[in-house]
Amino acid sequence: MLTYENKIILAPMVRIGTLPMRLLALRYGADLVYTEELIDWKFLRSKRKYNEILKTVDFVDQTDGTIVFRTCDEEKEKVILQLGTCDAERALKVAKLVENDVAAIDINMGCPKEFSIKGGMGVALLAQPDKAYNILSTLVNNISIPVTCKIRIKDTPEETLKLVEKLVSSGIKAIAIHGRTKDERPQHAVHPDIIKYVAQRISIPVIANGGSKEIEKHSDIYKFKEMTGCSSVMLARAAEWNCSIFRKQGLLPMDTVIEEYLKLAVEYDNAPANTKYCVQNILRELQDTPRGRQFLDCQTLEQICAIWGLGEYCHEKQSSYQKQGIQGRWQVSP
Ligand code: FNR
């Protein structure tokens, strides 16, 4: 069974944390990887299918055929599914659906976006500790894999601790704390002192999060650990920008990371629009270069791959998949 001490973790990130990025993070050295937040009712529209061609487990939306969640053996012991939910019963139904395919379940209690708050999810749950507790304890008491949650800090260390103690009493195995309040944005300074205050006072592992602005190389991860007094750290933006941040041996050049990412995206038939989005977030300001503009014009995965010398690889793989019966989903535009 998975434990949460001394772990370096890929944080949940909508659209970024799909299978190719999770596998890349693991191959670079991440100990655990979170999925992007998956919304409970969307998940409940899906059906589990084993994909014989890709050797993946797919949860396929029954209304439009899109893949809600794709996973595979390589990550089975290390992937944590993050759920967006405001309802214990629905959360439990999803957890039961995926219980045998993932290592743990996490509940998102930190998302400040309007979509989440209006739906009573994400950070809205922090204002309703009884409801949050109920969701967590329902899962803890009814599923066989670990349950955790990811929160933001409150305005003071004491308030944060009070909330965390309530959540911990549900029986969760760890808690990830993003050291910003619900009103603070990524550009604001993180508060490692509040994470530390809580970590020193509770009995389960705290996973420190929010340090990416100061994490430019692998060794910076240990500085953030030190500042927060936590044995585990979770990285979002630093990994989004250059996933090789997980490598103990040091960062790889951006082009190498893109190439390795694209190979996985092709191998696992990742949706082209999603692949393009992830590469865009690695390129960042370099999109405004001749090569960047060529990339932005790409319509297919093969065209994207060609920019990084993988056009032939992509073409052959896709032809082989097509012959085996995977339906083409290879246009970038919807
Ligand atoms: C996020 N974050 C986030 N958090 C979460 O709990 N579920 C999610 O699905 C997402 N999605 C997401 C997408 C993207 C593109 C970013 C940049 C961030 C928040 C993230 O996990 C993390 O808490 C913050 O980014 C702070 O950590 P870093 O970036 O300083 O390491």
XYZ file of C-alpha atoms and ligand atoms in Angstrom:
365
model
C 0.000 0.000 0.000
C 1.256 3.404 -0.920
C 2.713 5.736 1.705
C 3.163 9.484 1.586
C 6.490 10.044 3.344
C 9.522 11.315 1.440
C 7.765 11.631 -1.857
C 8.223 14.055 -4.741
C 4.899 14.299 -6.478
C 3.353 15.582 -9.711
C 0.475 17.856 -8.638
C -3.026 17.618 -10.093
C -3.334 19.925 -13.098
C -6.375 20.184 -15.341
C -5.478 19.258 -18.938
C -1.783 18.861 -18.073
C -1.989 15.761 -15.893
C -3.150 13.299 -18.542
C -1.446 9.928 -19.056
C 1.585 10.973 -21.170
C 2.633 13.706 -18.729
C 2.129 11.432 -15.730
C 4.288 8.717 -17.284
C 6.949 11.243 -18.246
C 7.026 12.556 -14.657
C 7.402 9.021 -13.294
C 10.162 8.189 -15.757
C 12.013 11.357 -14.747
C 11.807 10.392 -11.084
C 8.488 11.536 -9.585
C 7.434 9.092 -6.858
C 3.691 9.679 -7.232
C 1.512 11.374 -9.835
C -1.930 12.952 -9.480
C -4.418 12.979 -12.318
C -6.015 16.206 -13.433
C -9.172 16.961 -11.443
C -11.986 14.792 -12.780
C -15.528 15.895 -12.014
C -17.647 13.193 -10.365
C -20.772 13.475 -12.536
C -18.714 13.400 -15.723
C -16.968 10.300 -14.482
C -20.294 8.672 -13.682
C -21.314 8.991 -17.320
C -18.358 6.836 -18.297
C -17.829 3.140 -18.674
C -14.641 1.186 -17.970
C -13.088 -0.551 -20.962
C -9.822 -2.376 -21.403
C -8.103 -1.133 -24.538
C -6.419 -4.212 -26.057
C -4.430 -2.215 -28.578
C -2.923 0.355 -26.216
C -2.990 -1.934 -23.164
C -4.725 0.806 -21.205
C -7.782 1.023 -19.002
C -10.107 3.646 -20.443
C -13.117 5.300 -18.863
C -15.148 6.334 -21.870
C -17.947 8.902 -21.764
C -21.059 7.101 -22.934
C -22.636 10.224 -24.364
C -19.857 11.417 -26.682
C -17.156 8.730 -26.680
C -14.456 10.973 -25.192
C -11.957 9.433 -22.832
C -12.528 10.775 -19.345
C -9.582 8.921 -17.840
C -6.934 6.667 -19.344
C -4.442 4.751 -17.233
C -2.052 1.822 -17.595
C -0.069 -0.724 -15.610
C 3.103 1.342 -15.496
C 1.472 3.899 -13.188
C -0.973 1.662 -11.355
C 0.790 1.686 -7.984
C 1.598 5.399 -8.205
C -1.351 7.221 -9.683
C -3.739 9.163 -7.488
C -7.064 10.079 -8.963
C -8.204 13.559 -7.989
C -11.933 14.059 -7.851
C -13.914 17.253 -8.015
C -17.050 16.644 -5.956
C -19.476 18.172 -3.490
C -21.364 14.991 -2.757
C -20.274 12.016 -0.682
C -22.510 9.534 -2.447
C -21.372 10.479 -5.935
C -17.740 10.536 -4.829
C -18.127 7.029 -3.453
C -19.693 5.761 -6.671
C -16.717 7.048 -8.667
C -14.247 5.685 -6.131
C -15.856 2.246 -6.429
C -15.573 2.432 -10.217
C -11.820 3.098 -10.141
C -10.787 1.440 -6.894
C -8.946 -1.392 -8.640
C -7.234 0.771 -11.237
C -5.574 3.524 -9.169
C -3.387 3.711 -6.052
C -5.418 6.311 -4.124
C -8.187 8.891 -4.321
C -7.785 12.588 -3.578
C -10.510 15.161 -3.130
C -9.920 18.639 -4.531
C -10.621 21.226 -1.824
C -8.423 23.948 -3.232
C -9.718 25.004 -6.607
C -10.817 28.678 -6.495
C -12.311 28.774 -10.017
C -15.889 29.938 -10.432
C -16.942 26.622 -11.983
C -15.855 24.756 -8.845
C -17.182 27.223 -6.309
C -20.588 27.503 -7.962
C -20.801 23.722 -7.915
C -19.923 23.636 -4.200
C -16.618 21.938 -5.036
C -12.946 22.836 -4.587
C -12.306 25.638 -2.152
C -16.062 25.933 -1.427
C -15.678 22.788 0.679
C -13.267 24.557 3.023
C -16.116 26.827 4.080
C -18.200 23.737 4.857
C -15.929 21.538 6.989
C -18.777 19.173 7.955
C -19.544 18.444 4.345
C -15.850 18.045 3.523
C -15.452 15.684 6.475
C -18.481 13.689 5.385
C -17.106 13.172 1.865
C -13.744 12.041 3.204
C -15.081 9.738 5.913
C -17.554 8.147 3.492
C -14.648 7.256 1.227
C -12.311 6.189 4.030
C -14.949 3.841 5.445
C -15.966 2.267 2.172
C -12.964 1.863 -0.095
C -9.805 -0.177 0.204
C -7.260 2.358 -1.084
C -5.921 5.477 0.673
C -7.944 8.685 0.645
C -6.408 12.165 0.825
C -7.399 15.751 0.132
C -5.707 18.849 -1.199
C -6.517 22.175 0.409
C -5.418 25.786 0.493
C -4.388 27.567 3.691
C -6.791 29.785 5.630
C -5.814 33.319 6.667
C -3.955 32.311 9.830
C -1.930 29.278 10.972
C -4.428 28.607 13.786
C -7.464 28.608 11.504
C -5.659 26.388 9.032
C -4.729 23.919 11.765
C -8.284 23.805 13.087
C -9.617 22.937 9.660
C -6.901 20.387 8.994
C -7.507 18.652 12.326
C -11.150 18.200 11.428
C -10.249 16.742 8.015
C -7.559 14.484 9.495
C -10.092 13.028 11.943
C -11.893 11.467 8.968
C -9.083 8.937 8.636
C -7.331 10.311 5.554
C -3.765 9.103 4.998
C -2.165 12.440 4.028
C -3.071 16.021 3.192
C -1.607 18.233 0.494
C -1.475 21.905 1.453
C -1.103 24.632 -1.153
C 0.388 27.525 0.805
C -1.904 30.208 -0.573
C -5.355 31.361 0.545
C -8.414 31.102 -1.663
C -7.990 34.727 -2.713
C -4.298 34.532 -3.509
C -3.121 33.823 -7.041
C -0.055 31.967 -8.336
C 1.977 35.175 -8.598
C 1.511 35.894 -4.878
C 4.157 34.731 -2.430
C 3.579 31.307 -0.926
C 3.378 30.901 2.886
C 5.718 28.036 3.819
C 5.491 29.068 7.491
C 1.778 28.189 7.664
C 2.381 24.802 6.026
C 5.162 24.188 8.561
C 3.002 25.237 11.513
C 0.410 22.637 10.529
C 2.898 19.894 9.561
C 4.524 20.092 13.009
C 1.216 19.609 14.770
C -0.558 16.786 12.994
C 0.112 13.070 12.861
C -0.252 12.316 9.138
C 2.128 13.400 6.343
C 1.623 16.880 4.954
C 2.522 17.301 1.291
C 3.853 20.818 0.736
C 2.722 22.617 -2.400
C 2.974 26.078 -3.925
C 6.718 26.543 -4.293
C 7.128 26.399 -8.071
C 8.030 30.068 -8.466
C 11.235 29.392 -6.535
C 11.846 25.895 -7.916
C 14.071 26.217 -10.964
C 16.183 23.111 -10.509
C 15.871 19.783 -8.729
C 17.866 20.852 -5.658
C 15.396 23.729 -5.065
C 12.790 21.080 -4.210
C 14.782 20.238 -1.077
C 14.893 23.897 -0.058
C 11.092 24.028 -0.208
C 10.927 20.819 1.852
C 13.166 22.410 4.425
C 11.161 25.662 4.527
C 7.878 23.833 5.003
C 9.148 21.139 7.360
C 7.454 18.485 5.221
C 8.988 15.278 3.940
C 6.925 15.326 0.751
C 6.589 18.021 -1.882
C 4.149 18.393 -4.748
C 5.026 20.331 -7.909
C 2.628 21.812 -10.422
C 3.953 24.662 -12.569
C 7.622 23.702 -12.330
C 6.653 20.335 -13.829
C 4.253 21.825 -16.349
C 7.077 24.001 -17.715
C 9.801 21.375 -17.630
C 8.843 17.948 -16.401
C 12.496 16.908 -16.064
C 12.516 18.939 -12.824
C 11.936 15.502 -11.246
C 15.345 14.273 -12.458
C 17.978 14.047 -9.745
C 20.626 14.295 -12.493
C 19.373 17.737 -13.527
C 17.088 19.438 -16.006
C 16.958 18.333 -19.629
C 16.706 20.842 -22.484
C 13.150 21.836 -23.352
C 13.329 20.185 -26.805
C 14.317 16.849 -25.304
C 11.383 17.035 -22.897
C 8.993 17.868 -25.749
C 10.316 14.961 -27.833
C 9.955 12.504 -24.976
C 6.512 13.854 -24.169
C 5.385 13.577 -27.811
C 6.556 9.970 -28.075
C 4.365 9.085 -25.112
C 1.455 11.116 -26.473
C 1.638 9.185 -29.748
C 2.128 5.826 -28.057
C -0.933 6.354 -25.858
C -3.037 7.964 -28.599
C -3.459 11.104 -26.521
C -6.041 13.576 -27.846
C -4.252 16.004 -30.200
C -5.827 19.120 -28.683
C -4.614 18.036 -25.253
C -1.154 17.226 -26.597
C -0.947 20.634 -28.244
C -1.989 22.354 -25.018
C 0.707 20.587 -23.017
C 3.434 21.411 -25.553
C 2.209 25.024 -25.595
C 2.735 25.194 -21.848
C 6.281 23.911 -22.218
C 7.079 26.358 -25.024
C 5.467 29.348 -23.264
C 6.948 32.585 -24.615
C 8.785 30.626 -27.333
C 5.434 30.316 -29.101
C 6.213 33.776 -30.372
C 9.085 32.599 -32.577
C 9.000 31.326 -36.193
C 9.044 27.730 -34.942
C 6.432 28.561 -32.306
C 4.118 30.037 -34.902
C 4.602 26.982 -37.135
C 3.636 24.888 -34.111
C 0.520 26.963 -33.429
C -0.636 26.398 -37.016
C -0.451 22.610 -36.677
C -3.702 20.750 -37.223
C -2.617 17.185 -36.544
C -0.411 15.312 -34.124
C 1.773 14.275 -37.045
C 2.397 17.905 -37.973
C 3.318 18.727 -34.377
C 5.603 15.702 -34.184
C 7.308 16.659 -37.463
C 8.614 19.868 -35.884
C 10.541 17.728 -33.398
C 11.707 15.190 -35.992
C 9.071 12.627 -35.022
C 6.739 12.934 -38.018
C 7.635 9.521 -39.400
C 7.351 7.876 -35.968
C 3.909 9.383 -35.473
C 2.749 8.429 -38.953
C 3.776 4.792 -38.562
C 2.322 4.416 -35.095
C -0.988 5.975 -36.083
C -1.236 3.851 -39.231
C -0.601 0.759 -37.172
C -3.266 1.776 -34.634
C -5.715 2.521 -37.420
C -5.150 -0.920 -38.920
C -5.821 -2.451 -35.536
C -9.070 -0.574 -35.304
C -8.512 2.562 -33.232
C -10.732 5.218 -34.701
C -8.811 8.295 -35.805
C -9.164 11.292 -33.494
C -6.276 13.050 -35.071
C -7.507 16.489 -35.974
C -6.477 19.182 -33.531
C -9.562 21.301 -34.026
C -12.779 19.883 -32.605
C -3.570 23.684 -11.196
N -3.921 23.390 -9.877
C -4.846 22.395 -9.631
N -5.087 21.995 -8.337
C -5.906 20.950 -8.089
O -6.086 20.582 -6.929
N -6.535 20.316 -9.127
C -6.363 20.666 -10.420
O -6.921 20.042 -11.339
C -5.513 21.767 -10.700
N -5.310 22.212 -11.986
C -4.293 23.089 -12.260
C -3.935 23.357 -13.584
C -2.846 24.160 -13.865
C -2.440 24.407 -15.298
C -2.110 24.754 -12.802
C -0.910 25.638 -13.077
C -2.482 24.528 -11.493
C -3.161 23.959 -8.756
C -1.853 23.190 -8.554
O -2.049 21.820 -8.283
C -1.017 23.802 -7.418
O -1.744 23.754 -6.225
C -0.599 25.257 -7.688
O -0.212 25.449 -9.019
C 0.548 25.664 -6.774
O 1.656 24.800 -6.925
P 2.960 25.200 -7.772
O 2.510 25.533 -9.158
O 3.573 26.390 -7.102
O 3.853 23.990 -7.716
